[in-house]
Coordinates of C-alpha atoms in Angstrom, one line a residue:
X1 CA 49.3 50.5 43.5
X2 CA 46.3 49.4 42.8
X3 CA 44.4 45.9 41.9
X4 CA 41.5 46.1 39.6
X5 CA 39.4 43.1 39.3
X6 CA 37.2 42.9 35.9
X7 CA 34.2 39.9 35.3
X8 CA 34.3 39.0 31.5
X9 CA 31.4 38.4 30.3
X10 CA 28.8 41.6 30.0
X11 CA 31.5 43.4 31.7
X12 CA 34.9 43.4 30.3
X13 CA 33.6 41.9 26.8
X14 CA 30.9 43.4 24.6
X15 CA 27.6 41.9 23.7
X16 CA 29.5 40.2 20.6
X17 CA 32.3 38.8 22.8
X18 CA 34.9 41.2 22.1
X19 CA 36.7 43.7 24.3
X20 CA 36.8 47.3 22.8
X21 CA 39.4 49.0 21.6
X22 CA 38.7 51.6 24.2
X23 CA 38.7 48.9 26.8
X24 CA 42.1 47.3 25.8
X25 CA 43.9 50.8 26.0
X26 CA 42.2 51.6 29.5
X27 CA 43.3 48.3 30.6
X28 CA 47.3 48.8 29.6
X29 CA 47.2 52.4 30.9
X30 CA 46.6 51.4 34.3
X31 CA 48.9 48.7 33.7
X32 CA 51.9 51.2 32.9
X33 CA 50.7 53.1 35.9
X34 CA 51.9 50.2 38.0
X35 CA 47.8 49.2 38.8
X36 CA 47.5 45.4 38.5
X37 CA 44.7 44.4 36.9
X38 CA 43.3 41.0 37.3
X39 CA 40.6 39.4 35.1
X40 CA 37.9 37.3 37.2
X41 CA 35.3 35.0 35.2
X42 CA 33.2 32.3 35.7
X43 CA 35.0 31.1 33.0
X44 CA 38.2 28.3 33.1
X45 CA 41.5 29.6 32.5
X46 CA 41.9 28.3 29.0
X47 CA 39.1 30.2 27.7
X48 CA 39.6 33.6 29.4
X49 CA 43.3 33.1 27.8
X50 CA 42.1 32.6 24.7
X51 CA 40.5 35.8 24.7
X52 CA 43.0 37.7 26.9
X53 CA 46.0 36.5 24.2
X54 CA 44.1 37.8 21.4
X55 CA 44.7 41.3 23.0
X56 CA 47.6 41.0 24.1
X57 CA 46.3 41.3 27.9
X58 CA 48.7 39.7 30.6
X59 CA 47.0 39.8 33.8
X60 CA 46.3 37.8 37.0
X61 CA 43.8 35.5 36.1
X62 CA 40.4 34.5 38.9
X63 CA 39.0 31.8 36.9
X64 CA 35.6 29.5 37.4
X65 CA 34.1 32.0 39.6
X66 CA 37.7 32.4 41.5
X67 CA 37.9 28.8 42.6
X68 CA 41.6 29.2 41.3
X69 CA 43.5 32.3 40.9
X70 CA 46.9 32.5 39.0
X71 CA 49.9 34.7 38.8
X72 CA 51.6 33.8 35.8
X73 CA 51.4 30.0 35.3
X74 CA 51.2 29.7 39.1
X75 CA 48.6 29.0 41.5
X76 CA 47.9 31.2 44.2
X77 CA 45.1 30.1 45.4
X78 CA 42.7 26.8 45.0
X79 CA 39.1 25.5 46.7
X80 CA 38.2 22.8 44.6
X81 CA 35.5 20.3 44.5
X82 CA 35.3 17.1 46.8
X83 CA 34.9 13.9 44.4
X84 CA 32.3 13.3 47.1
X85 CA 30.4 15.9 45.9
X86 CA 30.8 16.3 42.5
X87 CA 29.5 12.7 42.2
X88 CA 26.1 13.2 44.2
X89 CA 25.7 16.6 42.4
X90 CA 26.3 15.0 38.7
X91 CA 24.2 12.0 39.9
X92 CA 21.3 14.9 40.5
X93 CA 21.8 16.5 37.5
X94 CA 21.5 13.5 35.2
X95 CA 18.1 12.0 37.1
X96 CA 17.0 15.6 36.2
X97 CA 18.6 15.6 32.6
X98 CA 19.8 19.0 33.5
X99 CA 23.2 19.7 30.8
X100 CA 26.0 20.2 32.7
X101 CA 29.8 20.9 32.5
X102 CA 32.8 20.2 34.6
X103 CA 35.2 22.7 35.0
X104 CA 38.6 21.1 36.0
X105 CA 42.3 21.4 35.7
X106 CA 42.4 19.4 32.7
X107 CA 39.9 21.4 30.5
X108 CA 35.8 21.3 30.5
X109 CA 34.3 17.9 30.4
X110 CA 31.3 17.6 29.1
X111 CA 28.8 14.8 28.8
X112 CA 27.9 12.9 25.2
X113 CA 24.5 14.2 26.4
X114 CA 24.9 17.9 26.5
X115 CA 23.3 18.8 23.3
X116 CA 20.2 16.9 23.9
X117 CA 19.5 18.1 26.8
X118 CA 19.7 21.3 25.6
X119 CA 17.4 20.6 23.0
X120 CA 14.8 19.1 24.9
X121 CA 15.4 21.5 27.7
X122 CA 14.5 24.6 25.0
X123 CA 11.7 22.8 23.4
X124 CA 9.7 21.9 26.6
X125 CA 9.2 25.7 27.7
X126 CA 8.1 27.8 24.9
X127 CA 9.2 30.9 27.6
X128 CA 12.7 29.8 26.8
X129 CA 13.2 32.0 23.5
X130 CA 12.5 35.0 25.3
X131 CA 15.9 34.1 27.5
X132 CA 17.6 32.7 24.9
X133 CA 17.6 33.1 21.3
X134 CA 18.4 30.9 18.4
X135 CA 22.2 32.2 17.9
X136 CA 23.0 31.8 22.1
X137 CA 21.1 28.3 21.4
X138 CA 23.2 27.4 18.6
X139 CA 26.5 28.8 20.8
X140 CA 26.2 26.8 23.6
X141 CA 25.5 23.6 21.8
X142 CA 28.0 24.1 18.7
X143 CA 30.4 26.5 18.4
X144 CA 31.6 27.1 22.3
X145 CA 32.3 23.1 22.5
X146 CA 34.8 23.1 19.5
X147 CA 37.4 25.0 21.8
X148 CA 40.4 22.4 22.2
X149 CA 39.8 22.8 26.1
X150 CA 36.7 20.8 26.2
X151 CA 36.6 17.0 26.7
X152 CA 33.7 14.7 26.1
X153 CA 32.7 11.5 28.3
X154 CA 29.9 8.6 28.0
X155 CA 30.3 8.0 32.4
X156 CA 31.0 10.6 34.6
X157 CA 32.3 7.5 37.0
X158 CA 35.6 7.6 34.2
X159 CA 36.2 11.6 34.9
X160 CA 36.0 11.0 38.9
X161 CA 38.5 8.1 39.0
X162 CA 41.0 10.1 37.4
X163 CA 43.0 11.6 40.0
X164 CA 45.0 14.2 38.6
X165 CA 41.1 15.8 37.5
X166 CA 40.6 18.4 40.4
X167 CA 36.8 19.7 40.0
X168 CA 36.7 23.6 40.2
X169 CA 33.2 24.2 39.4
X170 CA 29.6 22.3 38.2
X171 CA 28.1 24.5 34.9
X172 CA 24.3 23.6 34.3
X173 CA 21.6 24.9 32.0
X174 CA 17.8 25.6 34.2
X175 CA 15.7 26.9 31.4
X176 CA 12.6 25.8 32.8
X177 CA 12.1 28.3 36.0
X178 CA 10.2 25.8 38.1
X179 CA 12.9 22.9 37.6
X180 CA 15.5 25.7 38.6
X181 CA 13.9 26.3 42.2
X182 CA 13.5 22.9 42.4
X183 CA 17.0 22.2 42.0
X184 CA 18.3 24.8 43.6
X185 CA 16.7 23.4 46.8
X186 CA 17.8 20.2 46.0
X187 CA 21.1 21.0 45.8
X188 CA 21.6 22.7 49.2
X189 CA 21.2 19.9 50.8
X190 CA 24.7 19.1 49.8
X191 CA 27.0 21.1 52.1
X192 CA 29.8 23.7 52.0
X193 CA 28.6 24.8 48.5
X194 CA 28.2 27.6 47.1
X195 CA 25.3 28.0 44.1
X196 CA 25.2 31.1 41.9
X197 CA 24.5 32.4 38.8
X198 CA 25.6 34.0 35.4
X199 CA 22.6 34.5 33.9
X200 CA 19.4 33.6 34.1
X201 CA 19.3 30.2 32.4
X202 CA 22.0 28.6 34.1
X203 CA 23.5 27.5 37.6
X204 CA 27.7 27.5 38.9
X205 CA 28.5 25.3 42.0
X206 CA 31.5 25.8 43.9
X207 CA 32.8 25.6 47.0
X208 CA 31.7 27.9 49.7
X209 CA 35.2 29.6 49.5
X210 CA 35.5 29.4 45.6
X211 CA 34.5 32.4 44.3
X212 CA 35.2 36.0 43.3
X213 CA 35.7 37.4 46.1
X214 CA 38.4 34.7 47.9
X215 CA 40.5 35.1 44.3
X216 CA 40.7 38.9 44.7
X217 CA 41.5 38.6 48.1
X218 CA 44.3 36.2 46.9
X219 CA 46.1 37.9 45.0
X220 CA 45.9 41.0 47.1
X221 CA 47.8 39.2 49.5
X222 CA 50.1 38.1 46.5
X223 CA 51.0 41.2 45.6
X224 CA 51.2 42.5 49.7
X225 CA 48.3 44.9 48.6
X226 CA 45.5 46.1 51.4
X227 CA 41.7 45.6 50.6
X228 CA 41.0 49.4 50.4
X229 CA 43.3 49.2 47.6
X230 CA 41.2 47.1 45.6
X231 CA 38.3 47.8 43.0
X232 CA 36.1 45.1 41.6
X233 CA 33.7 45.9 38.6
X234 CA 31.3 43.3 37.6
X235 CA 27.3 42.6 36.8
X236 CA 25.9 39.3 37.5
X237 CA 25.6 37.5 40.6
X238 CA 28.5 35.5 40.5
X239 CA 30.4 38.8 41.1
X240 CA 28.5 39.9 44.4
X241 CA 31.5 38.2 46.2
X242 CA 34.7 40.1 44.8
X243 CA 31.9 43.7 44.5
X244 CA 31.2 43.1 48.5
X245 CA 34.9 42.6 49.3
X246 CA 36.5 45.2 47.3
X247 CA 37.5 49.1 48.6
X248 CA 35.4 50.1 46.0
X249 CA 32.7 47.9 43.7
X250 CA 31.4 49.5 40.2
X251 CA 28.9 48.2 38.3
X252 CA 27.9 48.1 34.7
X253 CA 25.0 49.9 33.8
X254 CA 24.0 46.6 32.3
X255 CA 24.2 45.0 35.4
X256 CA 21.5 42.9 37.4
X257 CA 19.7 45.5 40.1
X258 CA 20.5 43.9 42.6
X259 CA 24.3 43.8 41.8
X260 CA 23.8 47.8 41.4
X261 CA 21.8 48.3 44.7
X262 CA 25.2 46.9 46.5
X263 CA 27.8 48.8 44.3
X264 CA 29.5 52.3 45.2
X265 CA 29.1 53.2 41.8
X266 CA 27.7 52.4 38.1
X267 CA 29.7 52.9 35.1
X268 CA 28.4 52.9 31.7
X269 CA 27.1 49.1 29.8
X270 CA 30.0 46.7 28.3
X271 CA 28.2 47.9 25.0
X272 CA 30.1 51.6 25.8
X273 CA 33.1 50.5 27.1
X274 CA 32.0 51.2 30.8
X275 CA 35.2 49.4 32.1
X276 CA 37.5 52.0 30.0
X277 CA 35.0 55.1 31.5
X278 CA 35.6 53.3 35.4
X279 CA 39.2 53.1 34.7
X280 CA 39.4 56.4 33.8
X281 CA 37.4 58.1 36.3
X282 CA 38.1 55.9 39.3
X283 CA 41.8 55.2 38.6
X284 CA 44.0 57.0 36.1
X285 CA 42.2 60.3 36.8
X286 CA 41.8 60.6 40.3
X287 CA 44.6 58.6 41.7
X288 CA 42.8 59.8 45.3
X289 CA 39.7 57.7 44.8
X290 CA 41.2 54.9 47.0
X291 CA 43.6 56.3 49.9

């Protein structure tokens, strides 16, 4: 047995957000081979459901960058948040105007503020359109925040005083490049956090021990499987964790170079179905890869 963990975005799903046919039949193979694959996003658990269900994929689930990792409806493993921090790190961001989310148990909260953030955020920088164009603009400020998951507040002091709201991870826009270093230092300050990124306009906080990697690891242990057992694909930076931990780390041919440079192998892009062609290659046909 083995446990494959697969990032969503420009990794498992294509450039349009879907997952391949190609992708969804690799993905049950290894399944009926008695491999456990686990999907592991930077994403919340209701949203990489409400893709997963669409296929038909039941899977472990790592979700805001592994901060949380299920089995079924159950929680395996948890590093959320202090309130501590998540109050400094909001207060921060909204000196700054930086949009931000907060990924939680209870769904993604989002300020009243987000869109106009994002709007003046975009129209400050005219080097913004080469990062992000029109349709990603109109995404992230429309059509993403009608999901039923998301929750909108006026005060971030309401969200904090609820206590059954445990804070899994900070999302925040940085299209300007100079505000992102900026921040980035500014943020460090905070301790036993861990900053990373997606993509190149935006920022995920977690804790030091909420990522990829720690949610892999997790459900390893879950499922009494050792480490060499384990493959990770991924290509973005928020993957470097679970890619570093795993017996053996693929990465997309789409990937960032840096996430290559540390891999043990490339597949082809999420365009070409590259987790199907790993899958194959690495698991169904050469069930000696990983002794």
């Amino acid at each position: 047995m083995k446990i494959i963990a697969i990032d969503m975005d420009g990794t498992l799903l294509s450039n349009d957000l879907t997952i391949s046919d190609e992708n969804v039949n690799a993905i049950k193979k290894a399944q009926e081979a008695g491999h456990i694959v686990m999907i592991c996003s930077g994403r919340t658990k209701y949203s990489i459901l409400q893709v997963s269900n669409k296929y038909s994929i039941r899977c472990p689930i790592g979700a805001s960058n592994g901060s949380v990792a299920y089995v079924e409806d159950e929680i395996v493993y948890a590093s959320y948040l202090s309130k501590q921090t998540v109050s400094e790190l909001t207060q921060l961001l909204e000196n700054g105007l930086f949009p931000y989310k907060l990924y939680t148990n209870k769904g993604v909260y989002v300020p009243n503020t987000w869109k106009e953030h994002v709007m003046m955020a975009y129209k400050e920088d005219s080097q913004i359109a080469k990062m992000m164009t029109r349709e990603e603009l109109e995404r992230v400020t429309d059509k993403d925040l009608q999901a039923p998951y998301y929750r909108f507040f006026d005060d971030v002091t309401t969200v904090l005083a609820d206590n059954s709201v445990d804070f899994e991870k900070i999302f925040l826009l940085t299209l300007e490049q100079e505000k992102r270093k900026q921040l980035v230092q500014d943020m460090q300050q905070s301790k036993d956090i861990m900053i990373t990124a997606s993509a190149p306009t935006n920022l995920e906080v977690t804790t030091e021990h909420g990522n990829k990697g720690s949610a892999l690891k997790a459900i390893a242990k879950h499922f009494h499987v050792s480490m060499d057992q384990t493959i990770a694909i991924g290509d973005n930076f928020n993957d470097l964790p679970m890619l570093k931990v795993a017996g053996l780390s693929i990465a997309m041919g789409n990937a960032e170079e840096d996430v290559k440079d540390i891999c043990d192998a490339v597949t082809l892009t999420n365009s070409e179905s590259g987790v199907a062609h790993a899958i194959h290659k690495y698991v169904l046909a050469s069930e000696g890869v990983l002794k």
